[in-house]
Amino acid sequence: MLLGGLAGEEFGEQVAASGAADVEVRGLSADSRRVEPGTVFFALSGSKADGSAYVAQAVEKGAVAVVASHALDATVPVVIVDHPRRFLALAAARLVGRQPKTMVAVTGTAGKTSVASFTRQIWAEAGQAAAQIGTTGVISPKRNDYGSLTTPDPLALHTLLGELADEGVTHAAMEASSHGLDQSRLDGVALSAAGFTNLGRDHMDYHPTMEDYMAAKMRLFDTLLPKGAPAVIFADDAWSDEAIRAANACGHEVRTVGRKGDFLSLKRVEHFRHKQVAEVHHGGDIYEVHIPLAGDFQIANALVSAGLAISTGVSPAVALKALEHLKGASGRLELVGQTKAGALAYVDYAHKPEALENVLTSVRPFTTGRVIVVFGCGGDRDKGKRPIMGEIASRLADITIVTDDNPRSEVPATIRSEIMAATPKGIEIGDRAQAIRAGVAMMSTGDTLIVAGKGHEEGQTVGAETHPFSDHQEVRKALEEFDR
Ligand SMILES: CC(=O)N[C@H]1[C@@H](OP(=O)(O)OP(=O)(O)OC[C@H]2O[C@@H](n3ccc(=O)[nH]c3=O)[C@H](O)[C@@H]2O)O[C@H](CO)[C@@H](O)[C@@H]1O[C@H](C)C(=O)N[C@@H](C)C(=O)N[C@H](CCC(=O)O)C(=O)O
Ligand SMILES: Nc1ncnc2c1ncn2[C@@H]1O[C@H](COP(=O)(O)OP(=O)(O)OP(=O)(O)O)[C@@H](O)[C@H]1O
Ligand SMILES: N[C@H](CCC[C@H](N)C(=O)O)C(=O)O
Ligand SMILES: [Mg+2]
């Protein structure tokens, strides 16, 4: 394809100005190390490096043109644009040229993986070939691939979407992380609908303020979702009104769900040990909905998912009935085992304040004994959340065990001490396997154990190395050891 053709209307003029419109393009890359002959190199300024420094290397490896945000010295044409990351995403979409026909994206601080999974499950129940893309990887009729980024970079993303389309997948739900939105990773995806769950503290190391964080999330509505398309918004969050305002301002069809929702209105919820029954009103009809998952927050996720499924053609009756068979996403308040005396052990991915608060509150109604929590905070990530999570655990759990969770380049004991400062009665056990053993050893009748922070993860990253580690396995091992 010619670069002029990949540029589209938005970047056509700049490409023409560079004299590169007729350059034949064989591939795109933002990494000089991966450039091959015929590639267009996008020189991106990142958090660690500046791609401009690698232009010479890219050209040496065969780059036929460079896209950058400022003038550069190069022996090939240089296209100067304001937003090279957006150009990369749109060009990747055009170069691949196909994606599952119906795609939705969901954003929010918590619940994205769950909503992507539930939406896929509802579509599948409705007979569609459906996929989900996000933190836990890619799940489709033919795949169950472990993932890394929540929102893949545009080249990986569009290659994947092309493959899914070739495999016959017609429906896909993807997670839009704030990093992904801010870095235009999904700008090239054609969306049929989009969802918002909630906003809470996270990634304050990346976004300067909560308003900036919210603005990144709202790119989903103000830049990516085509005007007039359905925006499904959870109505009961502190930031819901702001999201509704933003979606309305863009001319979308706003569909709110939740207690304050008018598209799917939640009227009543009864909590049981392993399930919840909700009364939901839609378009004048009343539905009794059985959700086989614990946790109030799963109702919110289920409603956003049903809203997205209905907005993409599933009948309301089928969508709400499908909720009866939902399986939780791996490691999201997942019941991993129980003691012979019936005390429950869960693995959960809460690694940010609101999520931890929600999870600890969610298990209280069915916990007749004590709530025991084992958790830590990641290194090289928002340090401000450490004392906040410590305070939440000491307020909402009866026993708190503070341990390590991917310390990365930081000193693990320092991370723990920042959590412990707000958890005066916390027990500190750095070794995560030992911390889980200690938690399991304490369990007696009526207690609930929550091992939080890693969810589906399969490794513990210490320094630059990731060692195999699974909360699921450690919980199971400890249950075997202590509960004979
Ligand atoms: C902070 C961040 O988000 N970084 C992402 C970003 O990298 P970057 O552009 O900042 O990269 P950089 O290292 O500064 O390099 C700048 C440019 O120079 C290029 N380069 C560099 C070296 C070289 O020799 N040659 C060369 O061309 C790089 O390829 C890059 O294009 O763009 C890359 C490509 O899309 C991402 O892989 C990378 O994600 C890193 C690995 C990451 O850890 N991201 C996390 C924080 C993240 O994105 N998380 C979110 C949210 C999770 C959640 O919600 O909890 C996610 O979506 O997963
Ligand atoms: N709607 C919700 N409201 C509050 N907390 C939630 C909600 N949904 C999930 N959680 C909590 O957040 C954790 C992560 O859930 P999930 O993976 O679905 O969210 P996510 O937005 O994909 O998170 P991440 O950005 O880390 O990938 C869960 O394990 C649970 O503790
Ligand atoms: N996507 C999140 C996951 C955090 C999970 C937690 N286990 C940690 O390592 O902090 C991040 O990279 O910030
Ligand atoms: Mg996720």
PDB file of N, CA and C in Angstrom, residues 220-304:
ATOM      1  N   LEU A 220     -12.467   7.924  24.940  1.00  0.00           N
ATOM      2  CA  LEU A 220     -13.269   6.843  24.368  1.00  0.00           C
ATOM      3  C   LEU A 220     -14.566   7.408  23.789  1.00  0.00           C
ATOM      4  N   PHE A 221     -15.160   8.351  24.508  1.00  0.00           N
ATOM      5  CA  PHE A 221     -16.411   8.933  24.017  1.00  0.00           C
ATOM      6  C   PHE A 221     -16.171  10.110  23.071  1.00  0.00           C
ATOM      7  N   ASP A 222     -15.222  11.003  23.424  1.00  0.00           N
ATOM      8  CA  ASP A 222     -15.150  12.225  22.617  1.00  0.00           C
ATOM      9  C   ASP A 222     -14.323  12.064  21.333  1.00  0.00           C
ATOM     10  N   THR A 223     -13.509  11.025  21.230  1.00  0.00           N
ATOM     11  CA  THR A 223     -12.695  10.875  20.016  1.00  0.00           C
ATOM     12  C   THR A 223     -12.946   9.554  19.285  1.00  0.00           C
ATOM     13  N   LEU A 224     -13.182   8.473  20.038  1.00  0.00           N
ATOM     14  CA  LEU A 224     -13.198   7.159  19.382  1.00  0.00           C
ATOM     15  C   LEU A 224     -14.579   6.666  18.959  1.00  0.00           C
ATOM     16  N   LEU A 225     -15.575   6.862  19.806  1.00  0.00           N
ATOM     17  CA  LEU A 225     -16.903   6.320  19.480  1.00  0.00           C
ATOM     18  C   LEU A 225     -17.562   7.197  18.421  1.00  0.00           C
ATOM     19  N   PRO A 226     -18.025   6.585  17.315  1.00  0.00           N
ATOM     20  CA  PRO A 226     -18.677   7.418  16.287  1.00  0.00           C
ATOM     21  C   PRO A 226     -19.908   8.126  16.862  1.00  0.00           C
ATOM     22  N   LYS A 227     -20.098   9.340  16.439  1.00  0.00           N
ATOM     23  CA  LYS A 227     -21.214  10.154  16.922  1.00  0.00           C
ATOM     24  C   LYS A 227     -22.543   9.401  16.780  1.00  0.00           C
ATOM     25  N   GLY A 228     -23.348   9.439  17.835  1.00  0.00           N
ATOM     26  CA  GLY A 228     -24.667   8.817  17.764  1.00  0.00           C
ATOM     27  C   GLY A 228     -24.689   7.355  18.178  1.00  0.00           C
ATOM     28  N   ALA A 229     -23.495   6.752  18.380  1.00  0.00           N
ATOM     29  CA  ALA A 229     -23.460   5.337  18.780  1.00  0.00           C
ATOM     30  C   ALA A 229     -23.805   5.222  20.271  1.00  0.00           C
ATOM     31  N   PRO A 230     -24.247   4.014  20.717  1.00  0.00           N
ATOM     32  CA  PRO A 230     -24.625   3.863  22.117  1.00  0.00           C
ATOM     33  C   PRO A 230     -23.436   3.941  23.083  1.00  0.00           C
ATOM     34  N   ALA A 231     -23.604   4.725  24.158  1.00  0.00           N
ATOM     35  CA  ALA A 231     -22.616   4.798  25.241  1.00  0.00           C
ATOM     36  C   ALA A 231     -23.306   4.249  26.482  1.00  0.00           C
ATOM     37  N   VAL A 232     -22.832   3.097  26.968  1.00  0.00           N
ATOM     38  CA  VAL A 232     -23.469   2.450  28.121  1.00  0.00           C
ATOM     39  C   VAL A 232     -22.699   2.861  29.374  1.00  0.00           C
ATOM     40  N   ILE A 233     -23.377   3.533  30.279  1.00  0.00           N
ATOM     41  CA  ILE A 233     -22.675   4.135  31.421  1.00  0.00           C
ATOM     42  C   ILE A 233     -23.291   3.664  32.738  1.00  0.00           C
ATOM     43  N   PHE A 234     -22.425   3.152  33.638  1.00  0.00           N
ATOM     44  CA  PHE A 234     -22.892   2.779  34.974  1.00  0.00           C
ATOM     45  C   PHE A 234     -23.240   4.075  35.704  1.00  0.00           C
ATOM     46  N   ALA A 235     -24.468   4.141  36.232  1.00  0.00           N
ATOM     47  CA  ALA A 235     -24.973   5.433  36.692  1.00  0.00           C
ATOM     48  C   ALA A 235     -24.696   5.729  38.163  1.00  0.00           C
ATOM     49  N   ASP A 236     -24.197   4.753  38.935  1.00  0.00           N
ATOM     50  CA  ASP A 236     -24.154   4.956  40.386  1.00  0.00           C
ATOM     51  C   ASP A 236     -22.777   5.319  40.933  1.00  0.00           C
ATOM     52  N   ASP A 237     -21.847   5.638  40.065  1.00  0.00           N
ATOM     53  CA  ASP A 237     -20.502   6.002  40.520  1.00  0.00           C
ATOM     54  C   ASP A 237     -20.415   7.518  40.714  1.00  0.00           C
ATOM     55  N   ALA A 238     -19.447   7.935  41.537  1.00  0.00           N
ATOM     56  CA  ALA A 238     -19.267   9.363  41.791  1.00  0.00           C
ATOM     57  C   ALA A 238     -18.939  10.129  40.503  1.00  0.00           C
ATOM     58  N   TRP A 239     -18.352   9.453  39.523  1.00  0.00           N
ATOM     59  CA  TRP A 239     -17.974  10.120  38.278  1.00  0.00           C
ATOM     60  C   TRP A 239     -18.972   9.867  37.145  1.00  0.00           C
ATOM     61  N   SER A 240     -20.082   9.180  37.450  1.00  0.00           N
ATOM     62  CA  SER A 240     -21.039   8.845  36.383  1.00  0.00           C
ATOM     63  C   SER A 240     -21.586  10.095  35.694  1.00  0.00           C
ATOM     64  N   ASP A 241     -21.953  11.100  36.488  1.00  0.00           N
ATOM     65  CA  ASP A 241     -22.575  12.287  35.881  1.00  0.00           C
ATOM     66  C   ASP A 241     -21.637  12.942  34.882  1.00  0.00           C
ATOM     67  N   GLU A 242     -20.361  12.963  35.254  1.00  0.00           N
ATOM     68  CA  GLU A 242     -19.345  13.562  34.373  1.00  0.00           C
ATOM     69  C   GLU A 242     -19.252  12.755  33.057  1.00  0.00           C
ATOM     70  N   ALA A 243     -19.298  11.422  33.191  1.00  0.00           N
ATOM     71  CA  ALA A 243     -19.219  10.573  31.992  1.00  0.00           C
ATOM     72  C   ALA A 243     -20.468  10.768  31.128  1.00  0.00           C
ATOM     73  N   ILE A 244     -21.627  10.860  31.775  1.00  0.00           N
ATOM     74  CA  ILE A 244     -22.891  11.046  31.036  1.00  0.00           C
ATOM     75  C   ILE A 244     -22.858  12.382  30.296  1.00  0.00           C
ATOM     76  N   ARG A 245     -22.349  13.417  31.005  1.00  0.00           N
ATOM     77  CA  ARG A 245     -22.254  14.743  30.395  1.00  0.00           C
ATOM     78  C   ARG A 245     -21.345  14.691  29.161  1.00  0.00           C
ATOM     79  N   ALA A 246     -20.198  14.042  29.326  1.00  0.00           N
ATOM     80  CA  ALA A 246     -19.230  13.970  28.217  1.00  0.00           C
ATOM     81  C   ALA A 246     -19.842  13.222  27.025  1.00  0.00           C
ATOM     82  N   ALA A 247     -20.533  12.120  27.298  1.00  0.00           N
ATOM     83  CA  ALA A 247     -21.102  11.323  26.203  1.00  0.00           C
ATOM     84  C   ALA A 247     -22.236  12.076  25.513  1.00  0.00           C
ATOM     85  N   ASN A 248     -23.055  12.775  26.307  1.00  0.00           N
ATOM     86  CA  ASN A 248     -24.135  13.573  25.718  1.00  0.00           C
ATOM     87  C   ASN A 248     -23.576  14.681  24.851  1.00  0.00           C
ATOM     88  N   ALA A 249     -22.510  15.324  25.345  1.00  0.00           N
ATOM     89  CA  ALA A 249     -21.916  16.445  24.617  1.00  0.00           C
ATOM     90  C   ALA A 249     -21.411  16.002  23.239  1.00  0.00           C
ATOM     91  N   CYS A 250     -21.091  14.696  23.114  1.00  0.00           N
ATOM     92  CA  CYS A 250     -20.580  14.210  21.820  1.00  0.00           C
ATOM     93  C   CYS A 250     -21.701  13.698  20.936  1.00  0.00           C
ATOM     94  N   GLY A 251     -22.931  13.797  21.401  1.00  0.00           N
ATOM     95  CA  GLY A 251     -24.062  13.369  20.584  1.00  0.00           C
ATOM     96  C   GLY A 251     -24.272  11.864  20.567  1.00  0.00           C
ATOM     97  N   HIS A 252     -23.770  11.159  21.596  1.00  0.00           N
ATOM     98  CA  HIS A 252     -23.983   9.708  21.636  1.00  0.00           C
ATOM     99  C   HIS A 252     -25.355   9.385  22.202  1.00  0.00           C
ATOM    100  N   GLU A 253     -25.751   8.144  21.969  1.00  0.00           N
ATOM    101  CA  GLU A 253     -27.002   7.704  22.566  1.00  0.00           C
ATOM    102  C   GLU A 253     -26.663   7.130  23.945  1.00  0.00           C
ATOM    103  N   VAL A 254     -26.923   7.921  24.990  1.00  0.00           N
ATOM    104  CA  VAL A 254     -26.501   7.529  26.331  1.00  0.00           C
ATOM    105  C   VAL A 254     -27.499   6.539  26.936  1.00  0.00           C
ATOM    106  N   ARG A 255     -26.974   5.398  27.411  1.00  0.00           N
ATOM    107  CA  ARG A 255     -27.827   4.373  28.021  1.00  0.00           C
ATOM    108  C   ARG A 255     -27.280   4.079  29.405  1.00  0.00           C
ATOM    109  N   THR A 256     -27.976   4.534  30.441  1.00  0.00           N
ATOM    110  CA  THR A 256     -27.446   4.378  31.791  1.00  0.00           C
ATOM    111  C   THR A 256     -27.980   3.097  32.437  1.00  0.00           C
ATOM    112  N   VAL A 257     -27.138   2.476  33.253  1.00  0.00           N
ATOM    113  CA  VAL A 257     -27.519   1.235  33.932  1.00  0.00           C
ATOM    114  C   VAL A 257     -27.167   1.341  35.412  1.00  0.00           C
ATOM    115  N   GLY A 258     -27.951   0.669  36.266  1.00  0.00           N
ATOM    116  CA  GLY A 258     -27.686   0.715  37.706  1.00  0.00           C
ATOM    117  C   GLY A 258     -28.913   1.213  38.447  1.00  0.00           C
ATOM    118  N   ARG A 259     -28.734   1.499  39.752  1.00  0.00           N
ATOM    119  CA  ARG A 259     -29.888   1.976  40.531  1.00  0.00           C
ATOM    120  C   ARG A 259     -30.426   3.277  39.955  1.00  0.00           C
ATOM    121  N   LYS A 260     -29.522   4.155  39.538  1.00  0.00           N
ATOM    122  CA  LYS A 260     -29.962   5.425  38.947  1.00  0.00           C
ATOM    123  C   LYS A 260     -30.121   5.304  37.429  1.00  0.00           C
ATOM    124  N   GLY A 261     -29.980   4.107  36.896  1.00  0.00           N
ATOM    125  CA  GLY A 261     -29.993   3.933  35.445  1.00  0.00           C
ATOM    126  C   GLY A 261     -31.397   3.936  34.880  1.00  0.00           C
ATOM    127  N   ASP A 262     -31.554   4.400  33.640  1.00  0.00           N
ATOM    128  CA  ASP A 262     -32.889   4.318  33.056  1.00  0.00           C
ATOM    129  C   ASP A 262     -32.969   3.339  31.889  1.00  0.00           C
ATOM    130  N   PHE A 263     -31.853   2.830  31.402  1.00  0.00           N
ATOM    131  CA  PHE A 263     -31.897   1.825  30.323  1.00  0.00           C
ATOM    132  C   PHE A 263     -32.078   0.442  30.955  1.00  0.00           C
ATOM    133  N   LEU A 264     -31.222   0.131  31.930  1.00  0.00           N
ATOM    134  CA  LEU A 264     -31.409  -1.073  32.753  1.00  0.00           C
ATOM    135  C   LEU A 264     -31.431  -0.579  34.202  1.00  0.00           C
ATOM    136  N   SER A 265     -32.627  -0.555  34.803  1.00  0.00           N
ATOM    137  CA  SER A 265     -32.727  -0.013  36.165  1.00  0.00           C
ATOM    138  C   SER A 265     -32.732  -1.143  37.171  1.00  0.00           C
ATOM    139  N   LEU A 266     -31.816  -1.028  38.110  1.00  0.00           N
ATOM    140  CA  LEU A 266     -31.695  -2.037  39.159  1.00  0.00           C
ATOM    141  C   LEU A 266     -32.624  -1.650  40.304  1.00  0.00           C
ATOM    142  N   LYS A 267     -33.550  -2.538  40.627  1.00  0.00           N
ATOM    143  CA  LYS A 267     -34.543  -2.174  41.639  1.00  0.00           C
ATOM    144  C   LYS A 267     -34.277  -2.842  42.990  1.00  0.00           C
ATOM    145  N   ARG A 268     -33.765  -4.056  42.977  1.00  0.00           N
ATOM    146  CA  ARG A 268     -33.650  -4.801  44.232  1.00  0.00           C
ATOM    147  C   ARG A 268     -32.594  -5.884  44.036  1.00  0.00           C
ATOM    148  N   VAL A 269     -31.770  -6.121  45.080  1.00  0.00           N
ATOM    149  CA  VAL A 269     -30.777  -7.204  44.996  1.00  0.00           C
ATOM    150  C   VAL A 269     -30.837  -8.035  46.259  1.00  0.00           C
ATOM    151  N   GLU A 270     -30.860  -9.341  46.102  1.00  0.00           N
ATOM    152  CA  GLU A 270     -30.751 -10.231  47.265  1.00  0.00           C
ATOM    153  C   GLU A 270     -29.423 -10.956  47.163  1.00  0.00           C
ATOM    154  N   HIS A 271     -28.659 -10.952  48.260  1.00  0.00           N
ATOM    155  CA  HIS A 271     -27.343 -11.595  48.240  1.00  0.00           C
ATOM    156  C   HIS A 271     -27.423 -12.984  48.857  1.00  0.00           C
ATOM    157  N   PHE A 272     -26.875 -13.959  48.152  1.00  0.00           N
ATOM    158  CA  PHE A 272     -26.710 -15.292  48.725  1.00  0.00           C
ATOM    159  C   PHE A 272     -25.221 -15.573  48.767  1.00  0.00           C
ATOM    160  N   ARG A 273     -24.853 -16.760  49.288  1.00  0.00           N
ATOM    161  CA  ARG A 273     -23.432 -16.995  49.468  1.00  0.00           C
ATOM    162  C   ARG A 273     -22.669 -16.995  48.139  1.00  0.00           C
ATOM    163  N   HIS A 274     -23.183 -17.697  47.157  1.00  0.00           N
ATOM    164  CA  HIS A 274     -22.462 -17.765  45.894  1.00  0.00           C
ATOM    165  C   HIS A 274     -23.214 -17.140  44.734  1.00  0.00           C
ATOM    166  N   LYS A 275     -24.319 -16.477  45.024  1.00  0.00           N
ATOM    167  CA  LYS A 275     -25.043 -15.853  43.908  1.00  0.00           C
ATOM    168  C   LYS A 275     -25.851 -14.651  44.374  1.00  0.00           C
ATOM    169  N   GLN A 276     -26.401 -13.922  43.424  1.00  0.00           N
ATOM    170  CA  GLN A 276     -27.223 -12.765  43.738  1.00  0.00           C
ATOM    171  C   GLN A 276     -28.432 -12.764  42.806  1.00  0.00           C
ATOM    172  N   VAL A 277     -29.553 -12.296  43.321  1.00  0.00           N
ATOM    173  CA  VAL A 277     -30.752 -12.215  42.485  1.00  0.00           C
ATOM    174  C   VAL A 277     -31.162 -10.751  42.415  1.00  0.00           C
ATOM    175  N   ALA A 278     -31.319 -10.245  41.208  1.00  0.00           N
ATOM    176  CA  ALA A 278     -31.625  -8.826  41.044  1.00  0.00           C
ATOM    177  C   ALA A 278     -32.914  -8.642  40.253  1.00  0.00           C
ATOM    178  N   GLU A 279     -33.633  -7.567  40.595  1.00  0.00           N
ATOM    179  CA  GLU A 279     -34.786  -7.204  39.767  1.00  0.00           C
ATOM    180  C   GLU A 279     -34.361  -6.043  38.883  1.00  0.00           C
ATOM    181  N   VAL A 280     -34.520  -6.230  37.577  1.00  0.00           N
ATOM    182  CA  VAL A 280     -34.055  -5.225  36.621  1.00  0.00           C
ATOM    183  C   VAL A 280     -35.228  -4.815  35.726  1.00  0.00           C
ATOM    184  N   HIS A 281     -35.413  -3.514  35.561  1.00  0.00           N
ATOM    185  CA  HIS A 281     -36.468  -3.025  34.677  1.00  0.00           C
ATOM    186  C   HIS A 281     -35.853  -2.508  33.384  1.00  0.00           C
ATOM    187  N   HIS A 282     -36.484  -2.896  32.260  1.00  0.00           N
ATOM    188  CA  HIS A 282     -36.016  -2.399  30.955  1.00  0.00           C
ATOM    189  C   HIS A 282     -37.219  -2.210  30.042  1.00  0.00           C
ATOM    190  N   GLY A 283     -37.329  -1.021  29.495  1.00  0.00           N
ATOM    191  CA  GLY A 283     -38.395  -0.740  28.524  1.00  0.00           C
ATOM    192  C   GLY A 283     -39.774  -1.185  28.993  1.00  0.00           C
ATOM    193  N   GLY A 284     -40.088  -0.947  30.259  1.00  0.00           N
ATOM    194  CA  GLY A 284     -41.418  -1.293  30.768  1.00  0.00           C
ATOM    195  C   GLY A 284     -41.561  -2.740  31.217  1.00  0.00           C
ATOM    196  N   ASP A 285     -40.569  -3.583  30.978  1.00  0.00           N
ATOM    197  CA  ASP A 285     -40.643  -4.984  31.419  1.00  0.00           C
ATOM    198  C   ASP A 285     -39.812  -5.195  32.689  1.00  0.00           C
ATOM    199  N   ILE A 286     -40.234  -6.193  33.478  1.00  0.00           N
ATOM    200  CA  ILE A 286     -39.517  -6.504  34.718  1.00  0.00           C
ATOM    201  C   ILE A 286     -38.858  -7.869  34.566  1.00  0.00           C
ATOM    202  N   TYR A 287     -37.563  -7.939  34.866  1.00  0.00           N
ATOM    203  CA  TYR A 287     -36.822  -9.204  34.750  1.00  0.00           C
ATOM    204  C   TYR A 287     -36.249  -9.587  36.107  1.00  0.00           C
ATOM    205  N   GLU A 288     -36.352 -10.881  36.466  1.00  0.00           N
ATOM    206  CA  GLU A 288     -35.631 -11.357  37.649  1.00  0.00           C
ATOM    207  C   GLU A 288     -34.340 -11.993  37.136  1.00  0.00           C
ATOM    208  N   VAL A 289     -33.230 -11.445  37.564  1.00  0.00           N
ATOM    209  CA  VAL A 289     -31.945 -11.849  37.004  1.00  0.00           C
ATOM    210  C   VAL A 289     -31.116 -12.581  38.055  1.00  0.00           C
ATOM    211  N   HIS A 290     -30.664 -13.791  37.726  1.00  0.00           N
ATOM    212  CA  HIS A 290     -29.837 -14.565  38.658  1.00  0.00           C
ATOM    213  C   HIS A 290     -28.381 -14.456  38.227  1.00  0.00           C
ATOM    214  N   ILE A 291     -27.535 -13.986  39.115  1.00  0.00           N
ATOM    215  CA  ILE A 291     -26.112 -13.846  38.766  1.00  0.00           C
ATOM    216  C   ILE A 291     -25.297 -14.760  39.687  1.00  0.00           C
ATOM    217  N   PRO A 292     -24.644 -15.777  39.095  1.00  0.00           N
ATOM    218  CA  PRO A 292     -24.010 -16.796  39.937  1.00  0.00           C
ATOM    219  C   PRO A 292     -22.632 -16.375  40.452  1.00  0.00           C
ATOM    220  N   LEU A 293     -22.492 -15.125  40.871  1.00  0.00           N
ATOM    221  CA  LEU A 293     -21.188 -14.613  41.322  1.00  0.00           C
ATOM    222  C   LEU A 293     -21.388 -13.812  42.602  1.00  0.00           C
ATOM    223  N   ALA A 294     -20.352 -13.815  43.466  1.00  0.00           N
ATOM    224  CA  ALA A 294     -20.423 -13.009  44.681  1.00  0.00           C
ATOM    225  C   ALA A 294     -19.931 -11.603  44.377  1.00  0.00           C
ATOM    226  N   GLY A 295     -20.368 -10.629  45.190  1.00  0.00           N
ATOM    227  CA  GLY A 295     -19.850  -9.266  45.053  1.00  0.00           C
ATOM    228  C   GLY A 295     -20.843  -8.340  44.379  1.00  0.00           C
ATOM    229  N   ASP A 296     -21.219  -7.307  45.132  1.00  0.00           N
ATOM    230  CA  ASP A 296     -22.135  -6.288  44.630  1.00  0.00           C
ATOM    231  C   ASP A 296     -21.655  -5.723  43.292  1.00  0.00           C
ATOM    232  N   PHE A 297     -20.325  -5.520  43.211  1.00  0.00           N
ATOM    233  CA  PHE A 297     -19.763  -4.870  42.027  1.00  0.00           C
ATOM    234  C   PHE A 297     -19.979  -5.706  40.764  1.00  0.00           C
ATOM    235  N   GLN A 298     -20.182  -7.015  40.943  1.00  0.00           N
ATOM    236  CA  GLN A 298     -20.395  -7.849  39.753  1.00  0.00           C
ATOM    237  C   GLN A 298     -21.749  -7.558  39.120  1.00  0.00           C
ATOM    238  N   ILE A 299     -22.698  -7.048  39.928  1.00  0.00           N
ATOM    239  CA  ILE A 299     -23.996  -6.660  39.352  1.00  0.00           C
ATOM    240  C   ILE A 299     -23.773  -5.470  38.426  1.00  0.00           C
ATOM    241  N   ALA A 300     -22.969  -4.513  38.892  1.00  0.00           N
ATOM    242  CA  ALA A 300     -22.663  -3.353  38.042  1.00  0.00           C
ATOM    243  C   ALA A 300     -22.025  -3.824  36.740  1.00  0.00           C
ATOM    244  N   ASN A 301     -21.036  -4.715  36.855  1.00  0.00           N
ATOM    245  CA  ASN A 301     -20.359  -5.198  35.642  1.00  0.00           C
ATOM    246  C   ASN A 301     -21.326  -5.949  34.732  1.00  0.00           C
ATOM    247  N   ALA A 302     -22.200  -6.759  35.331  1.00  0.00           N
ATOM    248  CA  ALA A 302     -23.161  -7.539  34.540  1.00  0.00           C
ATOM    249  C   ALA A 302     -24.118  -6.606  33.797  1.00  0.00           C
ATOM    250  N   LEU A 303     -24.532  -5.524  34.458  1.00  0.00           N
ATOM    251  CA  LEU A 303     -25.481  -4.606  33.807  1.00  0.00           C
ATOM    252  C   LEU A 303     -24.822  -3.839  32.655  1.00  0.00           C
ATOM    253  N   VAL A 304     -23.578  -3.405  32.852  1.00  0.00           N
ATOM    254  CA  VAL A 304     -22.879  -2.716  31.747  1.00  0.00           C
ATOM    255  C   VAL A 304     -22.740  -3.687  30.568  1.00  0.00           C
TER     256      VAL A 304
END
